[in-house]
PDB file of C-alpha atoms in Angstrom:
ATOM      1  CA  UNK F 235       0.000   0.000   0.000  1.00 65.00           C
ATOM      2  CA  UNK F 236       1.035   3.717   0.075  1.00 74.00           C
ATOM      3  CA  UNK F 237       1.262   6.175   2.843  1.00 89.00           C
ATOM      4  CA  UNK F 238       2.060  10.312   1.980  1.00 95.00           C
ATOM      5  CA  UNK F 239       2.387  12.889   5.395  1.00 96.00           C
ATOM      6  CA  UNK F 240       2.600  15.957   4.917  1.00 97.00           C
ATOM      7  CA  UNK F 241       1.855  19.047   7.405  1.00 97.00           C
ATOM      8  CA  UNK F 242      -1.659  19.950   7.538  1.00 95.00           C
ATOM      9  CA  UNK F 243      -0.993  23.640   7.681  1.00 97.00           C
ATOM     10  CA  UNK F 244       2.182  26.198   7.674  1.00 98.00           C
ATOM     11  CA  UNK F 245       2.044  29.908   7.905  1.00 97.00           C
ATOM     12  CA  UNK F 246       4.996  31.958   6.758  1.00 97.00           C
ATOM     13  CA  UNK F 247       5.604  35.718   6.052  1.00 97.00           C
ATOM     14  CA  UNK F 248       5.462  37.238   2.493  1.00 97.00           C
ATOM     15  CA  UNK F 249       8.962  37.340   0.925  1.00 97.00           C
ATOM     16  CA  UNK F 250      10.545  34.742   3.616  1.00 97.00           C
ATOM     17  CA  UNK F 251      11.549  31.045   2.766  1.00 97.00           C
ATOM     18  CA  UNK F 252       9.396  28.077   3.162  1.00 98.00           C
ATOM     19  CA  UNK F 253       9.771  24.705   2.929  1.00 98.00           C
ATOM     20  CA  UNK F 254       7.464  21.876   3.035  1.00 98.00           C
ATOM     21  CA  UNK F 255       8.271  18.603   3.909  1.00 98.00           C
ATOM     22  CA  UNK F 256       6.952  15.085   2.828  1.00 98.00           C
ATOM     23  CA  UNK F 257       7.107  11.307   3.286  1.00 98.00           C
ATOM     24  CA  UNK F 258       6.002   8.582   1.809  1.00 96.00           C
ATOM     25  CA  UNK F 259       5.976   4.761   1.669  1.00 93.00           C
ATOM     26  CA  UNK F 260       4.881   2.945  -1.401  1.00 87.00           C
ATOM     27  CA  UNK F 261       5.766  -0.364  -2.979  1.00 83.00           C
ATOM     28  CA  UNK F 262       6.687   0.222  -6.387  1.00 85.00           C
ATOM     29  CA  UNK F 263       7.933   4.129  -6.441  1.00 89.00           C
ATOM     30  CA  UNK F 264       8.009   5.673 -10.123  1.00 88.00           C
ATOM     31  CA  UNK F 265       8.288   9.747  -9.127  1.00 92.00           C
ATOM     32  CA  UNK F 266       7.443  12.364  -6.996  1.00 95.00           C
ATOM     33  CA  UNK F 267       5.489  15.345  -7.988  1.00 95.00           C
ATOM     34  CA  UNK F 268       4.481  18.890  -5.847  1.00 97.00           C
ATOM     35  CA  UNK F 269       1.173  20.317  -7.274  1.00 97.00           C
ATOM     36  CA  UNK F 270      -0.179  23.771  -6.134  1.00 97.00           C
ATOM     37  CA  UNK F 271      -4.028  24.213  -5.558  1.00 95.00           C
ATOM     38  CA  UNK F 272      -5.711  27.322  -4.980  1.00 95.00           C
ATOM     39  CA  UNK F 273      -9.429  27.181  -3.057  1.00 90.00           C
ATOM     40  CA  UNK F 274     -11.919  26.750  -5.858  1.00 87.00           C
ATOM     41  CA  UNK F 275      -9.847  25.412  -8.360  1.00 91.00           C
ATOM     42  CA  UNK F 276      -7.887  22.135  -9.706  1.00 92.00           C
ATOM     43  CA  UNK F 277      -4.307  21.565  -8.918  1.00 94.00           C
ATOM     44  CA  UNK F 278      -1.663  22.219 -11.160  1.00 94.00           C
ATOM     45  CA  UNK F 279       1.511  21.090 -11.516  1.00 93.00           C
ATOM     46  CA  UNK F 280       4.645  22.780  -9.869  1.00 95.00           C
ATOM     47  CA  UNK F 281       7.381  19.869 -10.307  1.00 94.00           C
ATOM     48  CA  UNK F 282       8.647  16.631 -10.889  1.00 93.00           C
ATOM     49  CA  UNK F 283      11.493  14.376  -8.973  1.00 94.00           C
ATOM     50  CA  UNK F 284      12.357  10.697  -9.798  1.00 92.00           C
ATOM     51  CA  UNK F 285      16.416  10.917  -9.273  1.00 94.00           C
ATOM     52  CA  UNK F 286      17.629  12.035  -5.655  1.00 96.00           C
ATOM     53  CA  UNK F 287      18.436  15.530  -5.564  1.00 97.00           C
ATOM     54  CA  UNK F 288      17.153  19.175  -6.170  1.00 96.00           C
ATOM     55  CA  UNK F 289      15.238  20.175  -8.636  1.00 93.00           C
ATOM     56  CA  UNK F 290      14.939  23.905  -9.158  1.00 93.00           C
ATOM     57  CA  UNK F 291      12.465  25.954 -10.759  1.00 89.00           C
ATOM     58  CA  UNK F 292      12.672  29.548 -10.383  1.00 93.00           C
ATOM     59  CA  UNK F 293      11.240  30.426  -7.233  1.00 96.00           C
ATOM     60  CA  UNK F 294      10.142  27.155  -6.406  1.00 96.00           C
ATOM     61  CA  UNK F 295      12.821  23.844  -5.765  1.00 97.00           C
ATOM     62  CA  UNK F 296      12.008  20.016  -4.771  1.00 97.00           C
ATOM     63  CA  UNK F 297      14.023  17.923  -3.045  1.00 98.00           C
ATOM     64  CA  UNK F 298      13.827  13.707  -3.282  1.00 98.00           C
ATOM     65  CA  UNK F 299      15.508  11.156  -1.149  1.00 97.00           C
ATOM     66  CA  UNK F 300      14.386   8.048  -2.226  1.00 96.00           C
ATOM     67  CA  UNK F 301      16.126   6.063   0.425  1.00 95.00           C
ATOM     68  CA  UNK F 302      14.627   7.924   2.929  1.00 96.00           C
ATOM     69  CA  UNK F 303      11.060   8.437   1.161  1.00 96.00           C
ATOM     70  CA  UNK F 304      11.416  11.942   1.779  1.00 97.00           C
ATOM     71  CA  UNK F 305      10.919  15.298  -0.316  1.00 98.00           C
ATOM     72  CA  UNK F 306      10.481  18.712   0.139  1.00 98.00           C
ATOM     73  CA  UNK F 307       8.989  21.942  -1.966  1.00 98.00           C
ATOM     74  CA  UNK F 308      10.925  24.926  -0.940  1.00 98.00           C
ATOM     75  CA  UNK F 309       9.302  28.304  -2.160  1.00 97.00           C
ATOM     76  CA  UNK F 310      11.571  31.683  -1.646  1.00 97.00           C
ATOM     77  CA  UNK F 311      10.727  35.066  -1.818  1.00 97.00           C
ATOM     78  CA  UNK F 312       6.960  34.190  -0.794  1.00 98.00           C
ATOM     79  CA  UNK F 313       4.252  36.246  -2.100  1.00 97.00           C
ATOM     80  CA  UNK F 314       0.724  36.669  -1.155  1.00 97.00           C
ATOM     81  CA  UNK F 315      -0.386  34.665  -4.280  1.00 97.00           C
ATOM     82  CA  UNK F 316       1.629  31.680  -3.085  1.00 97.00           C
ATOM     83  CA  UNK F 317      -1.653  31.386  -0.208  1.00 98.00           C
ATOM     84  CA  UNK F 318      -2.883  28.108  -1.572  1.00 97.00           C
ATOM     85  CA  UNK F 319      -2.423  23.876  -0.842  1.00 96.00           C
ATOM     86  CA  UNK F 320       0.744  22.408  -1.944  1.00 97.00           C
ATOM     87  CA  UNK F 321      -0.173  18.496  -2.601  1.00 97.00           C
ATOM     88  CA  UNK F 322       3.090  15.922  -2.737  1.00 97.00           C
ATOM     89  CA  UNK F 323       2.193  12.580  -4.734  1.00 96.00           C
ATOM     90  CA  UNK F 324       3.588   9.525  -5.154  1.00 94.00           C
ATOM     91  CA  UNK F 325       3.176   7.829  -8.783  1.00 91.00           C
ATOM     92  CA  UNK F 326       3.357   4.103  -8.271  1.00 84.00           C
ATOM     93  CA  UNK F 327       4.442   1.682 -10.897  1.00 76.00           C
ATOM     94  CA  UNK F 328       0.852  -0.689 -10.743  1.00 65.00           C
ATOM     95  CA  UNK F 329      -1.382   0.329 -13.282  1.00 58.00           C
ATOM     96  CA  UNK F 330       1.131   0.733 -16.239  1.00 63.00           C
ATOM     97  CA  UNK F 331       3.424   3.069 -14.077  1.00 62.00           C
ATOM     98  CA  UNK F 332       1.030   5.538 -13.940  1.00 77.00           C
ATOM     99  CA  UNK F 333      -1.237   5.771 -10.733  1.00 85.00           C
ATOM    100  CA  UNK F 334      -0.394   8.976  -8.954  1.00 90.00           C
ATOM    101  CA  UNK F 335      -1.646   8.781  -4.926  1.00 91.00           C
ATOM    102  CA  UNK F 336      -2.145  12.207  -3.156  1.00 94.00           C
ATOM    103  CA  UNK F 337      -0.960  12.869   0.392  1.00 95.00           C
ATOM    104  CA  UNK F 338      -3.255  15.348   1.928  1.00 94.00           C
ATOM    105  CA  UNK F 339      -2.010  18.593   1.416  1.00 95.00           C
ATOM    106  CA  UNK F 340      -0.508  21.310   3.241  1.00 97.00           C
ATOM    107  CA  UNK F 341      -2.352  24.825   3.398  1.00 96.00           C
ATOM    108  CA  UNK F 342      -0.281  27.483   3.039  1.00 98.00           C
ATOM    109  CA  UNK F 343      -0.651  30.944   4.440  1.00 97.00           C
ATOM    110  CA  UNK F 344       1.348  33.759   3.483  1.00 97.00           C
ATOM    111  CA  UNK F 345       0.718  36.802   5.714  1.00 96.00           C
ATOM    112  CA  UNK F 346       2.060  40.620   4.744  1.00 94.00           C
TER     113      UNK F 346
ATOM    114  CA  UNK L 117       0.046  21.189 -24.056  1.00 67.00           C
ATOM    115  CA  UNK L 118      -3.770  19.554 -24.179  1.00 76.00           C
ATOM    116  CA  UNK L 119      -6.728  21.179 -22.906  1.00 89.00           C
ATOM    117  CA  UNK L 120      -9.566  19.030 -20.552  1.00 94.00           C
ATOM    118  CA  UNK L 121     -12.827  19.992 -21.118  1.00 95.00           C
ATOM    119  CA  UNK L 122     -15.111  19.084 -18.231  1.00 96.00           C
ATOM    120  CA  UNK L 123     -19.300  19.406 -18.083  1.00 96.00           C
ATOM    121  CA  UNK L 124     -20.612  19.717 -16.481  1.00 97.00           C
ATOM    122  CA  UNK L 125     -18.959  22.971 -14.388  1.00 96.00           C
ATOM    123  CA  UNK L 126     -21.288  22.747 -11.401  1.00 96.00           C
ATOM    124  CA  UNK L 127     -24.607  20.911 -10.894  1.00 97.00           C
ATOM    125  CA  UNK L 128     -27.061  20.576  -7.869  1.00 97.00           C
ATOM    126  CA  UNK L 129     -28.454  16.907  -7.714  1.00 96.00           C
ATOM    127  CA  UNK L 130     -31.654  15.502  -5.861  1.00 97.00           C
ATOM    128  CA  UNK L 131     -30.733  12.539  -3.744  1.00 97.00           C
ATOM    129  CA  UNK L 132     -31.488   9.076  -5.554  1.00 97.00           C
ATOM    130  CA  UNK L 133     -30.642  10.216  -9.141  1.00 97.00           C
ATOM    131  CA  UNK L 134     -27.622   9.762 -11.124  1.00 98.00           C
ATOM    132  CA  UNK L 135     -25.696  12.663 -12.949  1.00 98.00           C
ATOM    133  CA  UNK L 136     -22.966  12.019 -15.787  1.00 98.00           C
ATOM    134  CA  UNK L 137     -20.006  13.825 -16.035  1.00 98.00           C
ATOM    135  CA  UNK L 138     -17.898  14.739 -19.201  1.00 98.00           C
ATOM    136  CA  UNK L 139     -14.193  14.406 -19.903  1.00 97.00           C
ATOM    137  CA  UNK L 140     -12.732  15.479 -23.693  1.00 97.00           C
ATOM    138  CA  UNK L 141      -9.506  15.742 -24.362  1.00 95.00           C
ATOM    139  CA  UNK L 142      -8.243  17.672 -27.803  1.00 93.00           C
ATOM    140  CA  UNK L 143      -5.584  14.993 -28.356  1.00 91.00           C
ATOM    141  CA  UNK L 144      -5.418  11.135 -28.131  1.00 92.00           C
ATOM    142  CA  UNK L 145      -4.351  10.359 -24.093  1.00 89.00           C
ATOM    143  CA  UNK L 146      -3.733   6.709 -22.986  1.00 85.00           C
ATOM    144  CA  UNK L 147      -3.803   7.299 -19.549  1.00 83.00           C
ATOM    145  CA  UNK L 148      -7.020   8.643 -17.915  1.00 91.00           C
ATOM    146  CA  UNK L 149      -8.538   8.672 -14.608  1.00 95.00           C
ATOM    147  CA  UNK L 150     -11.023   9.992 -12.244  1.00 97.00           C
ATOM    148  CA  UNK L 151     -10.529  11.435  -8.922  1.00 97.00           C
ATOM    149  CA  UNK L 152     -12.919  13.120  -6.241  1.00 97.00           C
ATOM    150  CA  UNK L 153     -12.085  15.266  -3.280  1.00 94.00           C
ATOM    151  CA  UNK L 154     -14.656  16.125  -0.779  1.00 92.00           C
ATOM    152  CA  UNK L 155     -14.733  19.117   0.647  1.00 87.00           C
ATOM    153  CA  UNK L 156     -11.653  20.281   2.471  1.00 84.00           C
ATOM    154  CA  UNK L 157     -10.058  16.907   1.877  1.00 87.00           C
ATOM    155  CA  UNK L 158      -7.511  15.879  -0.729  1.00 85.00           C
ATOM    156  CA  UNK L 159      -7.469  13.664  -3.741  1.00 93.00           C
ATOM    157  CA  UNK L 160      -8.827  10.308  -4.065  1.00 95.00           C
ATOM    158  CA  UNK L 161      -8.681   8.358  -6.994  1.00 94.00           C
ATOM    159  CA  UNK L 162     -11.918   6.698  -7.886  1.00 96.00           C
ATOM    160  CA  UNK L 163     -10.932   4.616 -11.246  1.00 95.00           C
ATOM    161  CA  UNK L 164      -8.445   4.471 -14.030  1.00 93.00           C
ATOM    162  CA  UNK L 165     -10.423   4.689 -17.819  1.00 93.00           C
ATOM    163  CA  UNK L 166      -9.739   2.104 -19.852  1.00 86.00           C
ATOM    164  CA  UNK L 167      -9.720   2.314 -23.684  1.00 87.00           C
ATOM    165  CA  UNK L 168     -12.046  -0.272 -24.926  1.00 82.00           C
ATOM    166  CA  UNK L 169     -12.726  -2.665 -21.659  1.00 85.00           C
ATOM    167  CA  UNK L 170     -13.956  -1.981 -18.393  1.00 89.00           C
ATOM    168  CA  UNK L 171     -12.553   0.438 -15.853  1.00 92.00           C
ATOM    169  CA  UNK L 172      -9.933  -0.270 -12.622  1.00 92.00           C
ATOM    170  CA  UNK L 173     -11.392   0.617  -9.382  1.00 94.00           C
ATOM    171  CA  UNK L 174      -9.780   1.600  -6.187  1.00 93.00           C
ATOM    172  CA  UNK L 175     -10.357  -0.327  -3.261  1.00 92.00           C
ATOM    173  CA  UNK L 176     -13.948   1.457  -2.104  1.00 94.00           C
ATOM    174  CA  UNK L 177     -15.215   2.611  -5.175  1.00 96.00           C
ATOM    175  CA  UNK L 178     -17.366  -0.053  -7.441  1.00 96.00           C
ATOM    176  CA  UNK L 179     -18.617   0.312 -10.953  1.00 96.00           C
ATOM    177  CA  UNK L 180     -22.590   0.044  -9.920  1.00 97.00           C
ATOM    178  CA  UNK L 181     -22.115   3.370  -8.372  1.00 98.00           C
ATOM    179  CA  UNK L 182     -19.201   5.156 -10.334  1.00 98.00           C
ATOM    180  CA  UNK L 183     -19.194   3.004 -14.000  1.00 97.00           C
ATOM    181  CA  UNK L 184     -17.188   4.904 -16.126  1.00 97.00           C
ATOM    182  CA  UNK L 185     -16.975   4.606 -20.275  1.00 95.00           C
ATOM    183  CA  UNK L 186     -14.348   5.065 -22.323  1.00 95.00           C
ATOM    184  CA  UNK L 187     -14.929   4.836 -25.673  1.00 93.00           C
ATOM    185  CA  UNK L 188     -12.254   6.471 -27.275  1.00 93.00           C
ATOM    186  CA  UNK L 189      -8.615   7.735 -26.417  1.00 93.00           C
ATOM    187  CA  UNK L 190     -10.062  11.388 -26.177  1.00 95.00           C
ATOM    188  CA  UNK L 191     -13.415  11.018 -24.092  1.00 96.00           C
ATOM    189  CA  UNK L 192     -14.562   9.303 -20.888  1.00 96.00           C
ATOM    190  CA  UNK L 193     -17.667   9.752 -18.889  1.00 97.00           C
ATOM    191  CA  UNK L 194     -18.332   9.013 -14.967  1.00 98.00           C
ATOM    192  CA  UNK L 195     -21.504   8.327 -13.736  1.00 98.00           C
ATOM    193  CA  UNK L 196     -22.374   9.099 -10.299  1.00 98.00           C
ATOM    194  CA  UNK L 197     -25.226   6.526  -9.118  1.00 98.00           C
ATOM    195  CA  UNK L 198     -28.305   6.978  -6.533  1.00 97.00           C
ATOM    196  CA  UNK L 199     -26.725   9.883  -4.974  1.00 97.00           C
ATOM    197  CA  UNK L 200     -26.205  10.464  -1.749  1.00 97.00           C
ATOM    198  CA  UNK L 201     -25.591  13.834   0.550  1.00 96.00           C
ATOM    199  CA  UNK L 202     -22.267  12.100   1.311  1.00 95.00           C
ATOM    200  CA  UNK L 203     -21.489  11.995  -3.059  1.00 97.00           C
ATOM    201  CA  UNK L 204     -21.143  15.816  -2.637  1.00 96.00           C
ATOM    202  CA  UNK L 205     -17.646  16.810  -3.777  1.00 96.00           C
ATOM    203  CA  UNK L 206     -15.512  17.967  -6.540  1.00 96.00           C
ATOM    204  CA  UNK L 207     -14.807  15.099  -9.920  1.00 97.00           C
ATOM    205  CA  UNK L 208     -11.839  15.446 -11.975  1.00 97.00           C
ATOM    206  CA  UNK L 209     -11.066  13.946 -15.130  1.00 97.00           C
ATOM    207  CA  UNK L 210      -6.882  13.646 -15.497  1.00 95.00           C
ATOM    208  CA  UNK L 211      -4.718  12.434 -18.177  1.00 93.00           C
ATOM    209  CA  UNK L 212      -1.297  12.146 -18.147  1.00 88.00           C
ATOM    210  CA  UNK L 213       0.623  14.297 -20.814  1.00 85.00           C
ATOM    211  CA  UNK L 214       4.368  14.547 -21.540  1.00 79.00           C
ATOM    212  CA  UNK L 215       5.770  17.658 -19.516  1.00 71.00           C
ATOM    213  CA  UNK L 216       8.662  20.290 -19.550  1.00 63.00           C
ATOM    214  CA  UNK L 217      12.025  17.786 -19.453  1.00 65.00           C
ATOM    215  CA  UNK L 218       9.695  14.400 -20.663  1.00 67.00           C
ATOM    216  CA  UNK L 219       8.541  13.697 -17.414  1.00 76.00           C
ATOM    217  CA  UNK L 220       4.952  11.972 -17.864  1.00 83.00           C
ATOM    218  CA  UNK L 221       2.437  14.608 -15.539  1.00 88.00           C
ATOM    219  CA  UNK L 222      -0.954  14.163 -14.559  1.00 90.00           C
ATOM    220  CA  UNK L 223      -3.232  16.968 -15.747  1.00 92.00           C
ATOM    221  CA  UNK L 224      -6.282  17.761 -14.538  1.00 94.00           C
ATOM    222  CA  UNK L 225      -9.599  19.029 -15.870  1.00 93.00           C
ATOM    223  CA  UNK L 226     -11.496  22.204 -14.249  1.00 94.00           C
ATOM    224  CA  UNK L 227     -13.474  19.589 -12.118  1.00 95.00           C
ATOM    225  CA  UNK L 228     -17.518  19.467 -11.458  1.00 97.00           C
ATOM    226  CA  UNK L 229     -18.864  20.507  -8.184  1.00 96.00           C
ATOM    227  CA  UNK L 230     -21.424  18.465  -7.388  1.00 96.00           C
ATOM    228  CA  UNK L 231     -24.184  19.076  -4.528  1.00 96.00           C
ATOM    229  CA  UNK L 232     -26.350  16.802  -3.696  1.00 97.00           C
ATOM    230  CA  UNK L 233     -29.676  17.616  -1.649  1.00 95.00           C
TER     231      UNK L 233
END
């Protein structure tokens, strides 16, 4: 079976550093991915990890350790529009490689 | 990148009816699948769509109340059975398209809010 955890909820401060941490268990792990949801709407995608390491895209990095089951979105230079839940998922490789599990979010608020 | 057309947007249902939901897709996807999320929860995955034979459920989710058609590789349809109060939540069609650096990323429709009475 699979398993995400992530924070329920994180404030931070607008143009500070954040960083959001997740773990996961699963039995047949084929990538990580961060997606961004703002109330009201449908996620979209912010990145992509299947190799350990940092991936970095502009404002907004991930981090995987696969031996660990651990990654983390770090967002700098926070703004207000950044207010929104940051979903980590877990593809697994049943289902032709492609069945993506979500953890259940973190809400971030960025206050002024 | 493709666009996911979802209809209905929105729809207010009368408990014990069924309401059918919508999912085109302007390009041929192999992969599609249909999640929920209930209010102020995250996402659950219902089913994966099948091209041409029936659907894969997740453990607590059975075709009598969510069958799902797929007739083509651009178009699949859920079905919400004998609704329930507790069926109130947001469905989302998602295909997975080739991203930014190849990686394979699940992309999902606008969703339809459903509220059931």
């Amino acid at each position: 079976g699979q398993n995400i955890d992530q924070p329920t909820e994180m404030t931070a401060t607008e143009g500070a550093i954040v960083q959001i941490n997740c773990t996961y268990q699963t039995s047949g792990f084929n990538g990580l991915f961060w997606y961004q949801q703002h109330a009201g709407e449908a996620p979209t995608f912010l990145s992509y990890n299947v190799l350990d390491g940092l991936e970095e895209k502009g404002r907004f990095s991930s981090f995987l350790s696969r031996s660990k089951g651990y990654s983390y979105l770090l967002l700098k230079e926070l703004q207000m529009k950044d207010s929104a839940s940051y979903l980590c998922a877990v593809r697994d490789q049943g289902t032709g490689g492609f069945k993506t599990i979500f953890g259940a979010g973190t809400r971030l608020f960025v206050k002024a | 990148s493709a666009v996911i057309s979802q209809k209905p947007s929105r729809d207010i249902c009368q408990r014990g009816t069924s309401l059918t939901i919508q999912c085109q897709v302007d390009s041929q996807v192999t992969m599609m699948f249909w999640y929920r999320q209930q209010p102020g929860q995250s996402l659950t995955l219902i089913a994966t769509a099948n091209q041409g034979s029936e659907a894969t459920y997740e453990s607590g989710f059975v075709i009598d109340k969510f069958p799902i058609s797929r007739p083509n590789l651009t178009f699949s349809t859920l079905t919400v059975s004998n609704m329930s109060p507790e069926d109130s939540s947001i469905y989302l069609c998602s295909v997975v398209l080739q991203g930014a650096g190849g990686a394979n990323v699940l992309t999902f429709g606008a969703g339809s809010r459903l509220t059931v009475l």
